């Protein structure tokens, strides 16, 4: 169990492409399920990119951050599409082992 109180409004570690992906040149990060609401929203199409297999993913900026992430990692962040974020984002739980893994990779206290 974490010794800190997970706070998704300051962290943002899970909204960046992990080192494992970057080291392999893998740019796909959060896959969008065909049932995800974001695919039905025309105004959010610019946040989506198709990989080489034609599967939709959230687009990453050049630093490997999700383009829907606003703010500075580890200080104050928000998700511009929180209400319609993909299922993969919804499944990640604050304080879970995966959350802690992302935090450790970025040098955050766990």
PDB file of C-alpha atoms in Angstrom:
ATOM      1  CA  UNK A   1       0.000   0.000   0.000  1.00  0.00           C
ATOM      2  CA  UNK A   2       1.246   3.490  -0.761  1.00  0.00           C
ATOM      3  CA  UNK A   3       2.613   5.644   2.047  1.00  0.00           C
ATOM      4  CA  UNK A   4       1.350   8.794   0.323  1.00  0.00           C
ATOM      5  CA  UNK A   5      -2.118   9.978  -0.594  1.00  0.00           C
ATOM      6  CA  UNK A   6      -2.397   9.520  -4.382  1.00  0.00           C
ATOM      7  CA  UNK A   7      -3.516  12.761  -5.977  1.00  0.00           C
ATOM      8  CA  UNK A   8      -4.302  12.614  -9.680  1.00  0.00           C
ATOM      9  CA  UNK A   9      -4.648  16.389  -9.799  1.00  0.00           C
ATOM     10  CA  UNK A  10      -0.937  16.887  -9.114  1.00  0.00           C
ATOM     11  CA  UNK A  11       0.715  13.784 -10.552  1.00  0.00           C
ATOM     12  CA  UNK A  12       0.050  13.049 -14.239  1.00  0.00           C
ATOM     13  CA  UNK A  13       2.652  10.255 -14.405  1.00  0.00           C
ATOM     14  CA  UNK A  14       0.168   7.844 -15.996  1.00  0.00           C
ATOM     15  CA  UNK A  15      -0.506  10.333 -18.811  1.00  0.00           C
ATOM     16  CA  UNK A  16       2.958   9.934 -20.321  1.00  0.00           C
ATOM     17  CA  UNK A  17       4.380   7.219 -22.526  1.00  0.00           C
ATOM     18  CA  UNK A  18       6.457   4.890 -20.316  1.00  0.00           C
ATOM     19  CA  UNK A  19      10.197   4.446 -20.840  1.00  0.00           C
ATOM     20  CA  UNK A  20       9.688   0.864 -21.971  1.00  0.00           C
ATOM     21  CA  UNK A  21       7.631   2.102 -24.939  1.00  0.00           C
ATOM     22  CA  UNK A  22       9.951   5.004 -25.709  1.00  0.00           C
ATOM     23  CA  UNK A  23      13.044   2.782 -25.655  1.00  0.00           C
ATOM     24  CA  UNK A  24      11.445   0.535 -28.250  1.00  0.00           C
ATOM     25  CA  UNK A  25      10.259   3.471 -30.382  1.00  0.00           C
ATOM     26  CA  UNK A  26       6.671   2.523 -29.552  1.00  0.00           C
ATOM     27  CA  UNK A  27       4.523   5.666 -29.857  1.00  0.00           C
ATOM     28  CA  UNK A  28       1.107   4.095 -29.264  1.00  0.00           C
ATOM     29  CA  UNK A  29       0.018   4.584 -25.708  1.00  0.00           C
ATOM     30  CA  UNK A  30      -3.648   4.715 -24.713  1.00  0.00           C
ATOM     31  CA  UNK A  31      -5.697   2.657 -27.124  1.00  0.00           C
ATOM     32  CA  UNK A  32      -9.241   3.862 -27.619  1.00  0.00           C
ATOM     33  CA  UNK A  33     -11.961   1.247 -27.445  1.00  0.00           C
ATOM     34  CA  UNK A  34     -14.492   1.462 -30.324  1.00  0.00           C
ATOM     35  CA  UNK A  35     -17.188   2.049 -27.669  1.00  0.00           C
ATOM     36  CA  UNK A  36     -15.409   5.051 -26.134  1.00  0.00           C
ATOM     37  CA  UNK A  37     -17.419   8.256 -26.331  1.00  0.00           C
ATOM     38  CA  UNK A  38     -14.437  10.306 -27.510  1.00  0.00           C
ATOM     39  CA  UNK A  39     -14.696   8.650 -30.937  1.00  0.00           C
ATOM     40  CA  UNK A  40     -18.198  10.087 -31.312  1.00  0.00           C
ATOM     41  CA  UNK A  41     -17.154  13.664 -30.525  1.00  0.00           C
ATOM     42  CA  UNK A  42     -16.129  15.547 -33.651  1.00  0.00           C
ATOM     43  CA  UNK A  43     -14.516  18.345 -31.646  1.00  0.00           C
ATOM     44  CA  UNK A  44     -12.085  15.856 -30.075  1.00  0.00           C
ATOM     45  CA  UNK A  45     -10.923  14.152 -33.294  1.00  0.00           C
ATOM     46  CA  UNK A  46      -7.661  16.141 -33.182  1.00  0.00           C
ATOM     47  CA  UNK A  47      -6.702  14.229 -30.018  1.00  0.00           C
ATOM     48  CA  UNK A  48      -6.806  10.887 -31.813  1.00  0.00           C
ATOM     49  CA  UNK A  49      -4.197   9.253 -34.024  1.00  0.00           C
ATOM     50  CA  UNK A  50      -4.348   5.929 -35.827  1.00  0.00           C
ATOM     51  CA  UNK A  51      -1.412   3.564 -35.450  1.00  0.00           C
ATOM     52  CA  UNK A  52       0.026   1.522 -38.321  1.00  0.00           C
ATOM     53  CA  UNK A  53      -2.721  -1.077 -37.840  1.00  0.00           C
ATOM     54  CA  UNK A  54      -5.437   1.601 -38.031  1.00  0.00           C
ATOM     55  CA  UNK A  55      -6.283   1.409 -34.317  1.00  0.00           C
ATOM     56  CA  UNK A  56      -7.199   4.717 -32.614  1.00  0.00           C
ATOM     57  CA  UNK A  57      -5.032   5.980 -29.753  1.00  0.00           C
ATOM     58  CA  UNK A  58      -4.778   9.217 -27.827  1.00  0.00           C
ATOM     59  CA  UNK A  59      -2.203  11.401 -29.505  1.00  0.00           C
ATOM     60  CA  UNK A  60       1.053  12.146 -27.686  1.00  0.00           C
ATOM     61  CA  UNK A  61       2.990  15.402 -27.844  1.00  0.00           C
ATOM     62  CA  UNK A  62       6.706  15.344 -28.780  1.00  0.00           C
ATOM     63  CA  UNK A  63       7.638  14.816 -25.095  1.00  0.00           C
ATOM     64  CA  UNK A  64       5.429  11.703 -24.929  1.00  0.00           C
ATOM     65  CA  UNK A  65       2.616  13.288 -22.896  1.00  0.00           C
ATOM     66  CA  UNK A  66      -1.028  12.800 -23.748  1.00  0.00           C
ATOM     67  CA  UNK A  67      -2.195  15.897 -25.618  1.00  0.00           C
ATOM     68  CA  UNK A  68      -5.257  16.084 -23.345  1.00  0.00           C
ATOM     69  CA  UNK A  69      -3.066  16.571 -20.267  1.00  0.00           C
ATOM     70  CA  UNK A  70      -2.868  20.159 -19.049  1.00  0.00           C
ATOM     71  CA  UNK A  71      -0.401  21.528 -16.517  1.00  0.00           C
ATOM     72  CA  UNK A  72       2.989  20.571 -15.141  1.00  0.00           C
ATOM     73  CA  UNK A  73       3.697  16.977 -14.148  1.00  0.00           C
ATOM     74  CA  UNK A  74       4.118  16.490 -10.418  1.00  0.00           C
ATOM     75  CA  UNK A  75       2.687  19.920  -9.603  1.00  0.00           C
ATOM     76  CA  UNK A  76      -0.779  20.586 -10.998  1.00  0.00           C
ATOM     77  CA  UNK A  77      -2.395  18.672 -13.848  1.00  0.00           C
ATOM     78  CA  UNK A  78      -5.853  18.176 -15.260  1.00  0.00           C
ATOM     79  CA  UNK A  79      -7.338  16.105 -18.040  1.00  0.00           C
ATOM     80  CA  UNK A  80      -9.071  18.155 -20.726  1.00  0.00           C
ATOM     81  CA  UNK A  81     -11.267  15.147 -21.614  1.00  0.00           C
ATOM     82  CA  UNK A  82     -11.811  13.676 -18.148  1.00  0.00           C
ATOM     83  CA  UNK A  83     -15.545  13.080 -18.641  1.00  0.00           C
ATOM     84  CA  UNK A  84     -15.000  11.235 -21.933  1.00  0.00           C
ATOM     85  CA  UNK A  85     -11.553   9.754 -21.355  1.00  0.00           C
ATOM     86  CA  UNK A  86     -10.992   6.276 -22.810  1.00  0.00           C
ATOM     87  CA  UNK A  87     -11.760   3.134 -20.827  1.00  0.00           C
ATOM     88  CA  UNK A  88      -8.044   2.424 -20.448  1.00  0.00           C
ATOM     89  CA  UNK A  89      -7.670   5.698 -18.542  1.00  0.00           C
ATOM     90  CA  UNK A  90     -10.757   4.994 -16.464  1.00  0.00           C
ATOM     91  CA  UNK A  91      -9.432   1.591 -15.372  1.00  0.00           C
ATOM     92  CA  UNK A  92      -6.210   2.927 -13.865  1.00  0.00           C
ATOM     93  CA  UNK A  93      -6.740   3.393 -10.142  1.00  0.00           C
ATOM     94  CA  UNK A  94      -4.845   5.934  -8.055  1.00  0.00           C
ATOM     95  CA  UNK A  95      -2.439   4.086  -5.769  1.00  0.00           C
ATOM     96  CA  UNK A  96      -2.591   0.841  -7.780  1.00  0.00           C
ATOM     97  CA  UNK A  97       0.635  -1.021  -8.589  1.00  0.00           C
ATOM     98  CA  UNK A  98       0.524   0.358 -12.147  1.00  0.00           C
ATOM     99  CA  UNK A  99       0.095   3.906 -10.788  1.00  0.00           C
ATOM    100  CA  UNK A 100       3.060   3.410  -8.467  1.00  0.00           C
ATOM    101  CA  UNK A 101       5.132   2.028 -11.341  1.00  0.00           C
ATOM    102  CA  UNK A 102       4.486   5.175 -13.417  1.00  0.00           C
ATOM    103  CA  UNK A 103       5.294   7.369 -10.426  1.00  0.00           C
ATOM    104  CA  UNK A 104       8.587   5.556  -9.714  1.00  0.00           C
ATOM    105  CA  UNK A 105       9.634   5.923 -13.349  1.00  0.00           C
ATOM    106  CA  UNK A 106       9.269   9.684 -13.012  1.00  0.00           C
ATOM    107  CA  UNK A 107      11.044   9.854  -9.657  1.00  0.00           C
ATOM    108  CA  UNK A 108       7.946  10.633  -7.596  1.00  0.00           C
ATOM    109  CA  UNK A 109       7.545   9.482  -4.006  1.00  0.00           C
ATOM    110  CA  UNK A 110       5.659   6.187  -3.710  1.00  0.00           C
TER     111      UNK A 110
END
